Short mmCIF file of C-alpha atoms in Angstrom, two decimals:
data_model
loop_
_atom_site.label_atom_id
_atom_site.label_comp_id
_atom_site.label_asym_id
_atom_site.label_seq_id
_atom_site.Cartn_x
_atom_site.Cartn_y
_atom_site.Cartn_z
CA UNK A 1 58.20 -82.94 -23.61
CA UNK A 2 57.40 -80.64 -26.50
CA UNK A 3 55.95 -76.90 -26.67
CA UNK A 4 56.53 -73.50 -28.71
CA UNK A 5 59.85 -71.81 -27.13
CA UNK A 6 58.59 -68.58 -25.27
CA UNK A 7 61.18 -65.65 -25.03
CA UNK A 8 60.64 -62.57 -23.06
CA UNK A 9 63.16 -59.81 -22.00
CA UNK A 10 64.68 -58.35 -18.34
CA UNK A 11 64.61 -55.13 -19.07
CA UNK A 12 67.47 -53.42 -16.67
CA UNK A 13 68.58 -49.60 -17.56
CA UNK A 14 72.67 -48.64 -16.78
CA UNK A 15 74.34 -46.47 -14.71
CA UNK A 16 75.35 -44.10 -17.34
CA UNK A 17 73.94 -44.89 -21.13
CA UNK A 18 72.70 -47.86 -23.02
CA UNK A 19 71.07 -50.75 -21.74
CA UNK A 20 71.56 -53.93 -19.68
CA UNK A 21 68.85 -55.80 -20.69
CA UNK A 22 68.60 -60.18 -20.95
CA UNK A 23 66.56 -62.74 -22.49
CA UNK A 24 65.19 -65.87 -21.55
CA UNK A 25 64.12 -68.44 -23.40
CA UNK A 26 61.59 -71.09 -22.37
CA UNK A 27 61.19 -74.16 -24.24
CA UNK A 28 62.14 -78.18 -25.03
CA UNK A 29 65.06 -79.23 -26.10
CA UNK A 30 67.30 -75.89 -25.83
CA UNK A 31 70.80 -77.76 -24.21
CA UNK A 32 70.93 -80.25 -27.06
CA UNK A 33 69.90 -77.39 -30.13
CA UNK A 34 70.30 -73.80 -28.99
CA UNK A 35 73.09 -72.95 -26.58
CA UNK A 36 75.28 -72.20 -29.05
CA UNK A 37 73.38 -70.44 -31.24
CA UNK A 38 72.16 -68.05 -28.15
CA UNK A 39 75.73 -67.70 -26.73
CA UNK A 40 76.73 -66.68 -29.90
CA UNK A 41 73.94 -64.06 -30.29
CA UNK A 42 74.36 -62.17 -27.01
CA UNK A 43 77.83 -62.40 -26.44
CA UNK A 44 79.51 -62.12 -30.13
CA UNK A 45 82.00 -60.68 -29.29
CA UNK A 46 83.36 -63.07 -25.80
CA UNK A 47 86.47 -64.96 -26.01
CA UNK A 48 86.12 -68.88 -26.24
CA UNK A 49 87.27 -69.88 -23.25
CA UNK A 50 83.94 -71.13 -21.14
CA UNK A 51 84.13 -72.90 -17.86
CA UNK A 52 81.01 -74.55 -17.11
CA UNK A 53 80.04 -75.30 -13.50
CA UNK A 54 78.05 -78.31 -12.65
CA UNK A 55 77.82 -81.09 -10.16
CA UNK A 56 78.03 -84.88 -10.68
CA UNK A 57 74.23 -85.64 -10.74
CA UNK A 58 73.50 -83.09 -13.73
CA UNK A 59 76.57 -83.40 -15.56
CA UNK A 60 75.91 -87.18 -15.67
CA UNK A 61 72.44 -85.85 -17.93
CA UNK A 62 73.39 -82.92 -19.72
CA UNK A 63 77.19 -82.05 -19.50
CA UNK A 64 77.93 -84.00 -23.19
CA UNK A 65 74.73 -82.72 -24.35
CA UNK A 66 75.85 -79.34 -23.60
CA UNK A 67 79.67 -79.51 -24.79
CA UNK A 68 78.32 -81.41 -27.76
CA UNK A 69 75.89 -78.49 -29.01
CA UNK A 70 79.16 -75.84 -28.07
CA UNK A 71 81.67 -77.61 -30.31
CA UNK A 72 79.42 -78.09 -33.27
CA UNK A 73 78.99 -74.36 -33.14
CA UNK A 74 82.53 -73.87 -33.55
CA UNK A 75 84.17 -73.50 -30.30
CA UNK A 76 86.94 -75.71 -29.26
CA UNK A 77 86.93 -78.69 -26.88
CA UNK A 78 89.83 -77.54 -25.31
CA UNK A 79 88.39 -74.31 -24.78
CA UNK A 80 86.13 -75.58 -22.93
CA UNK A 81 86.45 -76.80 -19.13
CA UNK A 82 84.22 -77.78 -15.94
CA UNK A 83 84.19 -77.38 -11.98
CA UNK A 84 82.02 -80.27 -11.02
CA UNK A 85 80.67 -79.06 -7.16
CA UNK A 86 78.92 -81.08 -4.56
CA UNK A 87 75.34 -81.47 -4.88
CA UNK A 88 73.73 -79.85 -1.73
CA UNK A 89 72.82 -76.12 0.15
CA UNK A 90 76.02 -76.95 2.40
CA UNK A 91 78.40 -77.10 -0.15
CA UNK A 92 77.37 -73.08 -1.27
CA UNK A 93 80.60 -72.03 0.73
CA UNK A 94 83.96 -70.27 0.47
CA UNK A 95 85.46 -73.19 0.40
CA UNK A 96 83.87 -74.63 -2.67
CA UNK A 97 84.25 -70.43 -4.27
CA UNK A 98 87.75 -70.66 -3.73
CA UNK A 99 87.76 -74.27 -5.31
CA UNK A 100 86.30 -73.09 -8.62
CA UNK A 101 88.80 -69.99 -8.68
CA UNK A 102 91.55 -72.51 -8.46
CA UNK A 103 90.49 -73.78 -12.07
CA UNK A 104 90.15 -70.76 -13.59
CA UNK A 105 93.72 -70.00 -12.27
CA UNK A 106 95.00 -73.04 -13.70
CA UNK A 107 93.64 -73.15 -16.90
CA UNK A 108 94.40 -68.96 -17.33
CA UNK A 109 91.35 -67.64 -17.87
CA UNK A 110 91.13 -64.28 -19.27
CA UNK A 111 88.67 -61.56 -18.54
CA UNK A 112 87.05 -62.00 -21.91
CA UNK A 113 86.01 -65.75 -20.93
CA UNK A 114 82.24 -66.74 -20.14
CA UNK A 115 80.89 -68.76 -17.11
CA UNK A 116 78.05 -70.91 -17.92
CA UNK A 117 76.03 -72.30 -14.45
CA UNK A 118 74.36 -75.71 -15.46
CA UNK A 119 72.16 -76.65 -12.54
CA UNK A 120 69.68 -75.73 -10.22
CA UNK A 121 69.99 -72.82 -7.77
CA UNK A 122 73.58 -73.63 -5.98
CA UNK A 123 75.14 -74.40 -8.78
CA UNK A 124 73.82 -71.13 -10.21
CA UNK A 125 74.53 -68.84 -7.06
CA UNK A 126 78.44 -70.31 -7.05
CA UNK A 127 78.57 -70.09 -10.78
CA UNK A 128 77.15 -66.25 -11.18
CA UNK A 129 79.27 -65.31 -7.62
CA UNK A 130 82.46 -66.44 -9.29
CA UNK A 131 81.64 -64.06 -12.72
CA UNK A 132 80.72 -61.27 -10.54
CA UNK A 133 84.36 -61.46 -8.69
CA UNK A 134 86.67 -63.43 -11.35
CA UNK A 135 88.66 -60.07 -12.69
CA UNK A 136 86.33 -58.09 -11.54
CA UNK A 137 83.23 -59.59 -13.31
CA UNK A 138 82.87 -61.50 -16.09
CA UNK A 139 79.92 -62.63 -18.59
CA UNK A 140 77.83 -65.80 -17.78
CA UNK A 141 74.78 -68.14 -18.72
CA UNK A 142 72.36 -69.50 -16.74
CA UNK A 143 71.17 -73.15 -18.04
CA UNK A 144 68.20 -73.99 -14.81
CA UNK A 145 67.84 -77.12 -14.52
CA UNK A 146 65.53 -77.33 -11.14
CA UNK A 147 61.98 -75.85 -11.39
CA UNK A 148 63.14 -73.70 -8.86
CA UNK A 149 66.44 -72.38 -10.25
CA UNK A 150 64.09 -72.23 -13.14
CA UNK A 151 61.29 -69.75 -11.86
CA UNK A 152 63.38 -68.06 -9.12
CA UNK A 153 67.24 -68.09 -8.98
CA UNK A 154 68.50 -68.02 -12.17
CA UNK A 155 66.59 -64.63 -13.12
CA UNK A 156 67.41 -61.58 -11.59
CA UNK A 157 71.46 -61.26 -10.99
CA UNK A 158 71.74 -62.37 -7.53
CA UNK A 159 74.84 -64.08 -6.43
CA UNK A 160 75.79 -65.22 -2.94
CA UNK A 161 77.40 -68.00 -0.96
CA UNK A 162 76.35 -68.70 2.36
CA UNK A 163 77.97 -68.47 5.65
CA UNK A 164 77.79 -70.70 9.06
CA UNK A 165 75.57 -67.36 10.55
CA UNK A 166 73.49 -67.17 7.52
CA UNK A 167 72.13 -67.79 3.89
CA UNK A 168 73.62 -65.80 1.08
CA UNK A 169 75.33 -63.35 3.31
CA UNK A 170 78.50 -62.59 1.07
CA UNK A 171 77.35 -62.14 -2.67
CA UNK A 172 77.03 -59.91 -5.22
CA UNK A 173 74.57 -58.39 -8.06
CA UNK A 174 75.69 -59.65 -11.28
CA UNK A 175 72.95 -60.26 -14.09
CA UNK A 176 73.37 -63.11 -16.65
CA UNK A 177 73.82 -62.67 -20.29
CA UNK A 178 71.11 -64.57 -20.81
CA UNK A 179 68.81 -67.55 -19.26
CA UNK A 180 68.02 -70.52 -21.27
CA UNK A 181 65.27 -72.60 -19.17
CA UNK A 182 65.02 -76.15 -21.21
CA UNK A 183 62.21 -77.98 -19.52
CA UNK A 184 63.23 -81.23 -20.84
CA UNK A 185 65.50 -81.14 -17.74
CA UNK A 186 62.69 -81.39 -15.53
CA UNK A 187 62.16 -84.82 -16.71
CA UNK A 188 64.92 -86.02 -14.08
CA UNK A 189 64.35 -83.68 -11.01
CA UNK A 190 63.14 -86.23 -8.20
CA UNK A 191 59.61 -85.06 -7.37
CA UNK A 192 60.79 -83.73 -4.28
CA UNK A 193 62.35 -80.86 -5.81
CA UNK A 194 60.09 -80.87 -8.14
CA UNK A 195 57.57 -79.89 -5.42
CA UNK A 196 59.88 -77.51 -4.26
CA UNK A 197 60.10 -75.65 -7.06
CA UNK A 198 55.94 -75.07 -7.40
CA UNK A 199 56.69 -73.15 -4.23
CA UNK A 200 58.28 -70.38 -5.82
CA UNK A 201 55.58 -70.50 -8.66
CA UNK A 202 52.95 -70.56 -5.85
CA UNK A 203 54.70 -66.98 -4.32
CA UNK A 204 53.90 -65.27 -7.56
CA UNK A 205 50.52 -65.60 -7.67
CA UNK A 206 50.07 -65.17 -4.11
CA UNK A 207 52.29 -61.51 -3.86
CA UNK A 208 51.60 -60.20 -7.25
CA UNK A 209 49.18 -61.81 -9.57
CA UNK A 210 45.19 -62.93 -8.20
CA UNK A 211 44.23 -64.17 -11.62
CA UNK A 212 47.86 -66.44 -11.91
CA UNK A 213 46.92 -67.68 -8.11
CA UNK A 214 43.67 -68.63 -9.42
CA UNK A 215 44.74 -70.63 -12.45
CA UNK A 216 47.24 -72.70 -10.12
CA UNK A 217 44.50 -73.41 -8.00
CA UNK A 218 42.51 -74.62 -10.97
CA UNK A 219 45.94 -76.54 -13.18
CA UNK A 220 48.16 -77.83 -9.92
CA UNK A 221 47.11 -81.40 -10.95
CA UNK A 222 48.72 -80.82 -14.67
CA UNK A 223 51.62 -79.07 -13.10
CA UNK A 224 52.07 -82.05 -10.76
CA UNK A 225 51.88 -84.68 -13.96
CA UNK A 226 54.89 -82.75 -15.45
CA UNK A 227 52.78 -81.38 -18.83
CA UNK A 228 54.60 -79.61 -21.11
CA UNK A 229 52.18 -76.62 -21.91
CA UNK A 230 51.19 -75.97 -18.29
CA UNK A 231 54.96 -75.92 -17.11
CA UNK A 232 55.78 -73.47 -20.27
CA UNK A 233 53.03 -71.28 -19.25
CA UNK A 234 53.85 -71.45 -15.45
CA UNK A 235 57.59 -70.80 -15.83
CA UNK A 236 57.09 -68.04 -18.82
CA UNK A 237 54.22 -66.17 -16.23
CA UNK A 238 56.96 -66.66 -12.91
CA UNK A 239 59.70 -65.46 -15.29
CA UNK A 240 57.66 -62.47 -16.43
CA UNK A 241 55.92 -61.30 -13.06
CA UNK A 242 59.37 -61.25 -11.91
CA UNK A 243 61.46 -59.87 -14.54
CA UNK A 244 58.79 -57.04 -14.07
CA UNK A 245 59.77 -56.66 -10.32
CA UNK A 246 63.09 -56.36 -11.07
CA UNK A 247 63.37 -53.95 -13.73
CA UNK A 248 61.63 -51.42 -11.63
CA UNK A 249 64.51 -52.73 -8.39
CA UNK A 250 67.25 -54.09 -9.45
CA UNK A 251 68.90 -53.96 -6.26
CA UNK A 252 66.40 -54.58 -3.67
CA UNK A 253 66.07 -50.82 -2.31
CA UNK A 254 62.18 -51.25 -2.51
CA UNK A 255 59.59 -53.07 -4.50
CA UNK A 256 61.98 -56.49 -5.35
CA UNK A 257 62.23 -57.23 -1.41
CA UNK A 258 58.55 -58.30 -2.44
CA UNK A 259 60.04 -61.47 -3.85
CA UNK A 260 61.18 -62.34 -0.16
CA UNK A 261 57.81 -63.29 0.52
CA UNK A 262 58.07 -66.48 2.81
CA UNK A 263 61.58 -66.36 3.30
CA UNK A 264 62.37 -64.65 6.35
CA UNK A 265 60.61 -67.57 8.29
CA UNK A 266 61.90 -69.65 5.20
CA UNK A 267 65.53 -68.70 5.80
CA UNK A 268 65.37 -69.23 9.65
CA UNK A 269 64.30 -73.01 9.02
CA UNK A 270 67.12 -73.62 6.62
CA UNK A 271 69.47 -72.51 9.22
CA UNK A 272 68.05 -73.96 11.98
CA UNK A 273 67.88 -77.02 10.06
CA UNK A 274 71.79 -76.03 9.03
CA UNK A 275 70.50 -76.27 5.10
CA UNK A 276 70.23 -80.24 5.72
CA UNK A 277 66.86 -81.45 5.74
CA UNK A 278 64.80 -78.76 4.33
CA UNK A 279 65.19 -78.05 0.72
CA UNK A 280 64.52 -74.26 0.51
CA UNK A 281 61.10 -74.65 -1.68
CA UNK A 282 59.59 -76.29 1.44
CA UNK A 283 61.01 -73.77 3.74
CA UNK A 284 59.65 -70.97 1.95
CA UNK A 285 56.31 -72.80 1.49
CA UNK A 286 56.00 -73.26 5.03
CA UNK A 287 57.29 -69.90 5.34
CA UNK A 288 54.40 -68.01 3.32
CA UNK A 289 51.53 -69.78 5.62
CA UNK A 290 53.28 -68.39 8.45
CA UNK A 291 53.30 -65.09 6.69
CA UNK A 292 49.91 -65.39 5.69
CA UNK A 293 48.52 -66.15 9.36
CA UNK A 294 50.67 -63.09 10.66
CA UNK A 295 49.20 -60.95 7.92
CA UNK A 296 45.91 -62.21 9.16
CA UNK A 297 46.65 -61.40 12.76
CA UNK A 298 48.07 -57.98 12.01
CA UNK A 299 44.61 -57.66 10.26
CA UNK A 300 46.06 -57.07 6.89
CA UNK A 301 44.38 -60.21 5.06
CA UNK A 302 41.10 -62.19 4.90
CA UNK A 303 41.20 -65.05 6.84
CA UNK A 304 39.47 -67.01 3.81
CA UNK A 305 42.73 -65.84 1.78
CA UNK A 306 45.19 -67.66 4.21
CA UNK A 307 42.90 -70.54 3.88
CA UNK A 308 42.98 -70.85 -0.18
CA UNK A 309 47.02 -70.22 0.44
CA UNK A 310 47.63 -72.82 2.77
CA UNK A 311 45.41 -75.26 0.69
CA UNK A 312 46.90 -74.58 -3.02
CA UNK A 313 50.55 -75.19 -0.76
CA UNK A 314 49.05 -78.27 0.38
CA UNK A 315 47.72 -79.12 -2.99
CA UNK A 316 51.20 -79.04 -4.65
CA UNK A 317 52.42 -81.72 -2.14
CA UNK A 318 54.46 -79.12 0.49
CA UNK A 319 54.73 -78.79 3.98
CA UNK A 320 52.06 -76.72 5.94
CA UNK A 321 54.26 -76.81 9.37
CA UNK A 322 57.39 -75.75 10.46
CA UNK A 323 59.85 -77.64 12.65
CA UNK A 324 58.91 -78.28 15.96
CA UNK A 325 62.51 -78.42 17.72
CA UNK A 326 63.05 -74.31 16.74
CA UNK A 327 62.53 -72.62 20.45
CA UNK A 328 61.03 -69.44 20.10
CA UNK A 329 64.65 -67.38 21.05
CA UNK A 330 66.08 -69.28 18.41
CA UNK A 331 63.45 -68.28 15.59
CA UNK A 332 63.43 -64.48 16.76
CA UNK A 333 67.30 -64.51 16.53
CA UNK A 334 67.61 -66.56 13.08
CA UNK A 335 65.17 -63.78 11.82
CA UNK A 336 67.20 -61.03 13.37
CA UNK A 337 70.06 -62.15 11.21
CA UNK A 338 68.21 -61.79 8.23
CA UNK A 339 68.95 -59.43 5.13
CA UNK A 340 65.67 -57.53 5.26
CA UNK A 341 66.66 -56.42 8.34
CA UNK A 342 67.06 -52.34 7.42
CA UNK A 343 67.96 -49.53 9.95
CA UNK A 344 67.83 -52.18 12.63
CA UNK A 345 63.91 -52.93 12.25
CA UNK A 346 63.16 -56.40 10.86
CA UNK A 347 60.97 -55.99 7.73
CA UNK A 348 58.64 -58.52 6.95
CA UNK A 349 56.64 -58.72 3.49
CA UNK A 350 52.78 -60.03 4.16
CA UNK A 351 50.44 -60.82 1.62
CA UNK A 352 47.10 -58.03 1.70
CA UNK A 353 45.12 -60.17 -0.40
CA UNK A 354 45.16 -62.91 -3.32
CA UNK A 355 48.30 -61.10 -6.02
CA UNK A 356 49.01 -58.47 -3.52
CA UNK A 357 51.81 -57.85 -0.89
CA UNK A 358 53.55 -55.03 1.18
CA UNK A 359 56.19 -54.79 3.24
CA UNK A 360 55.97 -54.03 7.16
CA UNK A 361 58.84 -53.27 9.85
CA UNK A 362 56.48 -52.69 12.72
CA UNK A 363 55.73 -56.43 13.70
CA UNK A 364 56.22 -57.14 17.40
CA UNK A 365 58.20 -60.00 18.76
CA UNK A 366 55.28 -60.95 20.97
CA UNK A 367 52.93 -61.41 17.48
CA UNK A 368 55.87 -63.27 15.78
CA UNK A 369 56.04 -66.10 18.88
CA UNK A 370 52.05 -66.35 18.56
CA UNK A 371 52.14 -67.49 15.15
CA UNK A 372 55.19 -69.60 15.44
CA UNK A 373 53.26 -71.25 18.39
CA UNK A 374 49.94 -71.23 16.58
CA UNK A 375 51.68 -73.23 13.64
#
């Protein structure tokens, strides 16, 4: 793959002076020529000991690529050490946390040290979760590797591990030093995941951007064959339209819960599923029809509008339907154990037409269970 590297800039203000603000790059090639160059840029003045956290399937691709590009830069091997983690949603745990503490312990890493997260979005959540809490926070890098982690995860400072009750229930805001989204990467994500990932692009258009909705309609073939310029445009725009969101909420008090579009339903059918059969692209896909319909039901959005959503989700290869096996008690309670949840109403963020999207807390149970049955 091969395309012009894009940049563009989180801007974040600070609770007293100064500001907070990231970059991320978008491009080909950027484990293999620019990591170093970009650590040494935004963090000039970090010690050099870096722990990078991976797992087995990516290290195997881009861990020597990645050490390779550090060393040459100056920084020394044995300044540099790994966590490997298990590949999979279950392994986002306490358990695994504690694991990756254990090496920093060992290896006495100080509070000057950087954590760089090279992988898609577990690896990314563990990685950023143990810089938020390792001495009390610490700097770190996020190298994507997923379209997903890519679009979604990696941008934006959130950090969590899940529990048995729950998805990303004990985490943290921590924002990265900087994001560094090589699409080369992408080369070796099963198309499965792949697929996955278009999900998140797909929420973008559909909650904040008609004319972005309308170009995936038209360039979801091209984004399917893996081409370089459509995925540097997709990414860049997802990166941007989000980046925009949470400037204005960094912490999810208002406008950035518009980013949890899909995933309260999404969320109940990873836990339902206990995080083992759905990836959480698919959930979330599944998880915006289901918001669309409601929206429709509530009267809030064209019919026709749930229609083009549901096809341009069906277009990119993801699941229309949710698992039959979820009873209807089960669904309301998984929901009621959601996040969004705020002065013990259940907010739910709808779509009001193509780019557009509110939130609402006065949904009834009774119109949840018809579109769960209607689905």
């Amino acid at each position: 793959m091969s395309a012009p590297t894009q940049s563009l800039t989180v801007s974040l203000g600070a609770p007293a002076h100064g500001a907070r603000s990231y970059p991320i790059f978008v491009g080909s090639g950027l484990i293999s020529t620019a990591v170093a160059d970009i650590f040494n840029n935004v963090l000039p003045s970090a010690g050099k000991q870096i722990l990078i956290v991976s797992n087995n399937t990516i290290a195997e691709h881009y861990l020597a690529t990645l050490i390779a590009n550090l060393t040459a830069a100056g920084i020394e091997r044995e300044h540099i050490q790994q966590a490997l983690i298990p590949d999979g949603e279950t392994f986002k745990n306490l358990t695994i946390y504690s694991e990756i503490m254990d090496v920093l312990v060992k290896h006495r890493f100080n509070r000057d040290c950087t954590i760089i997260a090279l992988g898609g979005g577990v690896v990314g959540d563990m990685a950023g979760f143990v810089a938020a809490t390792w001495q009390r926070g610490v700097p770190f890098l996020q190298i994507p590797t997923t379209l997903l982690a890519q679009v979604d995860s990696s941008v934006g400072g959130k950090t969590a591990v899940n529990h048995p009750s729950g998805k990303n229930l004990i985490g943290a805001f921590h924002q990265p030093a900087a994001v560094i989204i090589d699409i080369d990467s992408l080369a070796t994500l099963p198309a499965r995941e792949f697929k996955a990932g278009l999900a998140e692009v797909i929420k973008y258009g559909v909650m904040a951007d008609a004319d972005f909705f309308a170009w995936l309609e038209e360039n979801m073939p091209l984004l399917l064959s893996r081409d370089a310029e459509a995925l540097i445009y997709a990414i860049t725009k997802s990166c941007e339209l989000k980046a925009r969101i949470v400037a204005a909420d960094e912490t999810e008090q208002g406008v950035r819960a518009l980013l949890n579009l899909g995933h309260t339903f999404g969320h109940a059918i990873e836990a339902a599923t206990h995080y083992k059969t759905w990836l959480h692209g698919e959930a979330v896909a599944v998880g915006m029809i289901m918001a669309a319909y409601l929206a429709v039901q509530q009267g809030y959005l064209a019919s026709s509008d749930a229609t083009r959503i549901e096809q341009l989700i069906d277009a990119a290869g993801l699941p229309k339907y949710p698992p039959k096996n979820i009873s209807n008690s089960e669904w309301l309670e998984l929901m009621a154990r959601d996040k969004k949840v705020k002065h013990g109403k259940l907010r739910f963020i709808l779509p009001t037409g193509l780019g557009r999207a509110s939130i609402f807390s006065d949904i009834s149970s009774d119109a949840l269970v018809a579109v769960i049955e209607s689905l």
